[in-house]
PDB file of C-alpha atoms in Angstrom:
ATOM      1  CA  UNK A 927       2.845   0.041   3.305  1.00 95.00           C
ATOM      2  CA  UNK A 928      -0.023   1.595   5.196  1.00 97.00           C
ATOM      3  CA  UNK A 929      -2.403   2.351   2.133  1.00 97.00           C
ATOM      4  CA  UNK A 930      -3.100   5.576   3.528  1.00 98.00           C
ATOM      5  CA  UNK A 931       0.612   6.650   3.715  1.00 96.00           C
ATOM      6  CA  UNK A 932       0.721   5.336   0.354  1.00 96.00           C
ATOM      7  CA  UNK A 933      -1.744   6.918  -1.508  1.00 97.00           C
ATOM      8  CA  UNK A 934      -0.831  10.317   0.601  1.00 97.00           C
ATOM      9  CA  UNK A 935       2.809   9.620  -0.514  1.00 94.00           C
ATOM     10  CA  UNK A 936       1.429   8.778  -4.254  1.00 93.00           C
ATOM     11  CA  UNK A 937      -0.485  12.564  -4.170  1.00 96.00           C
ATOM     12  CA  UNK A 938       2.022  14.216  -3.491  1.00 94.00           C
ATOM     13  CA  UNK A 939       4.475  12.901  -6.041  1.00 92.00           C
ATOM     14  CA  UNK A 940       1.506  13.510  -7.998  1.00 92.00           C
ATOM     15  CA  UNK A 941       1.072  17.327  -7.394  1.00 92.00           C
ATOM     16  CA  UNK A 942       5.087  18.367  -7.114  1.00 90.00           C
ATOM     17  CA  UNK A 943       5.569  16.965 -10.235  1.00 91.00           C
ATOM     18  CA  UNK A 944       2.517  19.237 -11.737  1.00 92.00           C
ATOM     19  CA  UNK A 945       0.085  16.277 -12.434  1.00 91.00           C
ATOM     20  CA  UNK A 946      -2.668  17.469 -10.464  1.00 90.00           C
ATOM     21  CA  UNK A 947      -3.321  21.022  -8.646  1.00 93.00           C
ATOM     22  CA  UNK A 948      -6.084  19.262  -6.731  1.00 96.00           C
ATOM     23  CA  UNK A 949      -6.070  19.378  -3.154  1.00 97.00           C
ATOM     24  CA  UNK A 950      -5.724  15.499  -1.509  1.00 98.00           C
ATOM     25  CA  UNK A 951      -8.865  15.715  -0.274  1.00 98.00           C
ATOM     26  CA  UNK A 952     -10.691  16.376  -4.167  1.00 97.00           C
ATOM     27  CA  UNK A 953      -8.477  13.870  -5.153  1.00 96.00           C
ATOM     28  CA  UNK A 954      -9.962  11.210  -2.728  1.00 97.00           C
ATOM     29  CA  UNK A 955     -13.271  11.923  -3.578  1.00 97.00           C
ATOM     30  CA  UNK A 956     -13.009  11.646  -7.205  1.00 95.00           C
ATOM     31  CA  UNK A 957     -11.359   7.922  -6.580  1.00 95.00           C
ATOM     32  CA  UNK A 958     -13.536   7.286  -3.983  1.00 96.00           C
ATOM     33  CA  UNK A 959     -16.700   8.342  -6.356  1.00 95.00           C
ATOM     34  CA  UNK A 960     -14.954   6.113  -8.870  1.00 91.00           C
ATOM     35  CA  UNK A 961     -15.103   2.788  -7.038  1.00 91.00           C
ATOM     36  CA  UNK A 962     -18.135   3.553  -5.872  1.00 91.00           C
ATOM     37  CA  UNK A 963     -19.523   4.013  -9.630  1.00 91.00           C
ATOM     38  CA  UNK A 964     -17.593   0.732 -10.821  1.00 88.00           C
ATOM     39  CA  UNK A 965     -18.144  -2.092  -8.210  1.00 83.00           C
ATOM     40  CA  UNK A 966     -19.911  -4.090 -10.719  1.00 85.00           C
ATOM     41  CA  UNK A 967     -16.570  -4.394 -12.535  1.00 82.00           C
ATOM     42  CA  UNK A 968     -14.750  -5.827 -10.222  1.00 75.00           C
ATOM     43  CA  UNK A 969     -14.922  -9.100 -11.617  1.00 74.00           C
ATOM     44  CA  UNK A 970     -13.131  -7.849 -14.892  1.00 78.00           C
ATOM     45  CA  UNK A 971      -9.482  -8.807 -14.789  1.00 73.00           C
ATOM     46  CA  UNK A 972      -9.057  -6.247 -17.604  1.00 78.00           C
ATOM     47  CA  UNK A 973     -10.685  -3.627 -16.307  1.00 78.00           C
ATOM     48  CA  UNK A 974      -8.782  -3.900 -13.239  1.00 75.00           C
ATOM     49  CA  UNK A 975      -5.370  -4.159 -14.672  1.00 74.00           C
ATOM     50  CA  UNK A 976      -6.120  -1.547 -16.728  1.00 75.00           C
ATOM     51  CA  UNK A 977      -8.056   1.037 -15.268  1.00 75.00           C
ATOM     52  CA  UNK A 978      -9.078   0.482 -11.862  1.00 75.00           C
ATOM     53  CA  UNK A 979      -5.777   0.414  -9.838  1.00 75.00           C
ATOM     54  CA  UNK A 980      -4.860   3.633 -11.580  1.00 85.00           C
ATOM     55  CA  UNK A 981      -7.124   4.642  -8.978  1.00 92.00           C
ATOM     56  CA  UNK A 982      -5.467   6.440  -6.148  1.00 94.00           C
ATOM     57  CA  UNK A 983      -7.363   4.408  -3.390  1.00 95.00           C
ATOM     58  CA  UNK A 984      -7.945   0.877  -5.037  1.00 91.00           C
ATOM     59  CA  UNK A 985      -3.828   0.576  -5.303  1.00 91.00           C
ATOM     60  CA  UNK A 986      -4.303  -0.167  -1.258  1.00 94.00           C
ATOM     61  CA  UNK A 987      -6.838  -2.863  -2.226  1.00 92.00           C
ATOM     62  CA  UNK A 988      -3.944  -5.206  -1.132  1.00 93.00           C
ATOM     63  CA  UNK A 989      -5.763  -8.409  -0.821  1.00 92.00           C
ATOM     64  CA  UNK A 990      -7.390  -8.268  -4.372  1.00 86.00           C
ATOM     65  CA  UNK A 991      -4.388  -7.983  -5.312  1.00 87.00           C
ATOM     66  CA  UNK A 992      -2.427 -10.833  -3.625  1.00 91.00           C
ATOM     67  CA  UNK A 993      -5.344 -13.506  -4.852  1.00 88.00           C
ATOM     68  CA  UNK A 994      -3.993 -12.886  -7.951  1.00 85.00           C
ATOM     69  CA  UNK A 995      -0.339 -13.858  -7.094  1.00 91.00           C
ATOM     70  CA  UNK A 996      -1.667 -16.970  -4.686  1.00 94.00           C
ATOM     71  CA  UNK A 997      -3.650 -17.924  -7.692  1.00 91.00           C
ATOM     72  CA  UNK A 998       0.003 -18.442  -9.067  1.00 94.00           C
ATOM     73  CA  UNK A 999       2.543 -19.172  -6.716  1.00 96.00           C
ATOM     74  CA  UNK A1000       1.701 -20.855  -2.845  1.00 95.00           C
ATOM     75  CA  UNK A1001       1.361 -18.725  -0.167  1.00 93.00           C
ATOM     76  CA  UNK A1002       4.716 -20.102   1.422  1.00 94.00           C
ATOM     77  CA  UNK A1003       6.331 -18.420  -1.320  1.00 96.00           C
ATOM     78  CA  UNK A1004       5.682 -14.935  -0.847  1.00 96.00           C
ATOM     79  CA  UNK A1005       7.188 -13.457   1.797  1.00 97.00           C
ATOM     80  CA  UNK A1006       5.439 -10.170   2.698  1.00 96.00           C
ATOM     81  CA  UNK A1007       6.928  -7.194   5.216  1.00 94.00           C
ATOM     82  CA  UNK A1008       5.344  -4.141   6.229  1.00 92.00           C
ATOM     83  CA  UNK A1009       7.409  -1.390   4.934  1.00 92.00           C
ATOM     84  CA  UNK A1010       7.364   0.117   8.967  1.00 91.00           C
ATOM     85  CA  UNK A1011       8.822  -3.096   9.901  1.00 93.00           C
ATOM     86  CA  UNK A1012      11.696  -2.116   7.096  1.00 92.00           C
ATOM     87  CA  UNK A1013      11.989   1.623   7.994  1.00 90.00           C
ATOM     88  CA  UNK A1014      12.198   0.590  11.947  1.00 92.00           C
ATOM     89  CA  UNK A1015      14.858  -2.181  11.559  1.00 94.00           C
ATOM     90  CA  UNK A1016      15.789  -2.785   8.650  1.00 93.00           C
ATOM     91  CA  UNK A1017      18.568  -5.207   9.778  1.00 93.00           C
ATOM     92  CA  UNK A1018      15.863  -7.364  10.913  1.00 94.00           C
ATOM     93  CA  UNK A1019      14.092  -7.782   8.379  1.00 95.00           C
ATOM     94  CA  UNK A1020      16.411  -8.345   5.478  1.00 94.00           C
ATOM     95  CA  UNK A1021      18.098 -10.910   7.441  1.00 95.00           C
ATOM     96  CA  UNK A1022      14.062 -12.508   7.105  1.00 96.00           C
ATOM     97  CA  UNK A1023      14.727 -11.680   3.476  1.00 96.00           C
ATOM     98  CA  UNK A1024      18.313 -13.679   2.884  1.00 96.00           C
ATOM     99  CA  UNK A1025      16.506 -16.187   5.013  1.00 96.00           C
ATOM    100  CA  UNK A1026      13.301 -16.764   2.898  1.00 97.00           C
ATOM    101  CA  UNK A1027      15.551 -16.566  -0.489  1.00 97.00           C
ATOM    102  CA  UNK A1028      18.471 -18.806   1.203  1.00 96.00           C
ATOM    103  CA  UNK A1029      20.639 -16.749   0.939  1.00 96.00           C
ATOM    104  CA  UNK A1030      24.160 -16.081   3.566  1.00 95.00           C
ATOM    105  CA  UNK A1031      23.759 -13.387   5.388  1.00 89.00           C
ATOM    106  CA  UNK A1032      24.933 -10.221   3.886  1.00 88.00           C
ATOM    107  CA  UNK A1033      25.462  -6.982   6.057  1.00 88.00           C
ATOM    108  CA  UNK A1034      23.703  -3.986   4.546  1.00 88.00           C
ATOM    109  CA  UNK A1035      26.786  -1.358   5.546  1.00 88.00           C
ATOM    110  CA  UNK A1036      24.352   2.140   5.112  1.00 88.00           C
ATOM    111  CA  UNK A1037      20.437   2.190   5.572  1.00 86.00           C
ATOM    112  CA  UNK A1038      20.012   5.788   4.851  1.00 87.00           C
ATOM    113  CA  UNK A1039      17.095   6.583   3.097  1.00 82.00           C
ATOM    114  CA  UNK A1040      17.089   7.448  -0.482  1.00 82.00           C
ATOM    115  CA  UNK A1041      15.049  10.250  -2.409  1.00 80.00           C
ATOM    116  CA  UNK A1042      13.090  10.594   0.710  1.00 80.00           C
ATOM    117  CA  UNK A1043      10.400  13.436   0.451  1.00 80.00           C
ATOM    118  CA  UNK A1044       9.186  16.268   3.179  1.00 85.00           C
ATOM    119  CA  UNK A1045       5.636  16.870   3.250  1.00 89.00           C
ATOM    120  CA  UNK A1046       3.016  18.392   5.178  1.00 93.00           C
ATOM    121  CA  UNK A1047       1.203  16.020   7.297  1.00 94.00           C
ATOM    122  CA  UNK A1048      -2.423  14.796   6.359  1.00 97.00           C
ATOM    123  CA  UNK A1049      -5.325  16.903   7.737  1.00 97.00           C
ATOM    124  CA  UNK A1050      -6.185  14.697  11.255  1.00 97.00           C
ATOM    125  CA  UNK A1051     -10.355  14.540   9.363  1.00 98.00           C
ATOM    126  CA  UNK A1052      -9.018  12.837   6.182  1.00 98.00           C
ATOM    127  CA  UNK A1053      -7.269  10.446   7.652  1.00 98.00           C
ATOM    128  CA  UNK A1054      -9.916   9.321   9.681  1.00 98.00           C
ATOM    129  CA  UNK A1055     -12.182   9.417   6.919  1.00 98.00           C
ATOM    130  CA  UNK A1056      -9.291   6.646   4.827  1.00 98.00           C
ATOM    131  CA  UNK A1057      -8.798   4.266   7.830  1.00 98.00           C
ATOM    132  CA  UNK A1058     -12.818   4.201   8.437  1.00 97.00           C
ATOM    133  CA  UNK A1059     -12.571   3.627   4.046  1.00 97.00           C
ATOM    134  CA  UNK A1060      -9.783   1.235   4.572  1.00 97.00           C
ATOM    135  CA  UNK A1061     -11.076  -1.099   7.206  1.00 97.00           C
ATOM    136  CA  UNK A1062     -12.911  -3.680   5.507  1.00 96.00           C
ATOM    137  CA  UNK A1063     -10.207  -3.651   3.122  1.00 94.00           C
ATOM    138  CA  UNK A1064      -7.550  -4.535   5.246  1.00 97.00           C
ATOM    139  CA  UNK A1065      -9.590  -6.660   7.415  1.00 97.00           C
ATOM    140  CA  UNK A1066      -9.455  -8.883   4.102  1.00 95.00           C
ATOM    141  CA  UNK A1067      -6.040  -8.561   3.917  1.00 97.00           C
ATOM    142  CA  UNK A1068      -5.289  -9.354   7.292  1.00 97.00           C
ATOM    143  CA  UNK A1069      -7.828 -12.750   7.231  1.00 97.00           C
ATOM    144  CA  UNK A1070      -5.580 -13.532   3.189  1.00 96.00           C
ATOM    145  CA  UNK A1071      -2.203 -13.729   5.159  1.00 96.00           C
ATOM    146  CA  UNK A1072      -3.001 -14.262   8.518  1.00 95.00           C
ATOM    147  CA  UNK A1073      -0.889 -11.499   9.967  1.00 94.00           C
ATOM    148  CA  UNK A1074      -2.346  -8.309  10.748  1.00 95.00           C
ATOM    149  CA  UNK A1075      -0.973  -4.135  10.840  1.00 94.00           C
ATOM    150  CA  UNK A1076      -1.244  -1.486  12.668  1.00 91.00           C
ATOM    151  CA  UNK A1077      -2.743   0.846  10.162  1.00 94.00           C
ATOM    152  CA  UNK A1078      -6.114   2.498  12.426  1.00 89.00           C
ATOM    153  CA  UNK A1079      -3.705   5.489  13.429  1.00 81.00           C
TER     154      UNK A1079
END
């Protein structure tokens, strides 16, 4: 998922559920202060399991976190989908998904979306401010699985 739409989503779970009266934008900061205040930790497997991707922002830090997995498994064996691909045809893509497991083709009967949430949309500034944040980030990403999203919007 876009890691902006994700950590948006994320927030405002967050605040309905009375875990934060912050506004998004505070709440940014703060995580963005954090990273800045504990690069030299990256390194530390425990500190990130632990600590770091409790962060709001560093949960989009999707490449750091696939090294781990290729560390384990080959590349060929993860199959990753943008969640937009899944929300825009979903047919699609789980037939990739029976495919990759080898599995028959099953046909999903009802696609509507579950527990879905309305929200306000994200102030036009803070975005911009997340996909400027998010850029080298998901340039990484993009180079780690050699596909590449549309997430600068």
């Amino acid at each position: 998922r876009n890691p902006i739409d994700r950590a948006y989503s994320n927030y405002i779970l967050m605040h309905q559920e009375g875990d934060t009266t912050k506004t998004f934008e505070e709440m940014i900061q703060m995580a963005m202060d954090e990273i800045e205040k504990n690069k030299s930790k990256l390194n530390d497997d425990v500190y990130i399991a632990n600590t770091f991707y409790q962060n709001i922002l560093a949960r989009g830090f999707y490449a750091d976190q696939l090294k781990i997995w290729f560390e384990k498994f080959q590349k060929k064996q993860i199959l990753i989908i943008p969640s937009e691909d899944l929300a825009l045809k979903p047919d699609q893509v789980l037939t990739k998904v029976f495919e990759f497991l080898d599995l028959p083709y099953f046909k999903i009967k009802d696609f509507t979306k579950q527990n879905k949430r309305e929200y306000p949309p994200m102030k036009d500034e803070t975005r911009k401010l997340l996909i400027e944040f998010y850029k080298p980030h998901n340039e990484k990403l993009y180079s780690l699985i050699n596909q590449h999203f549309d997430w600068d919007k």
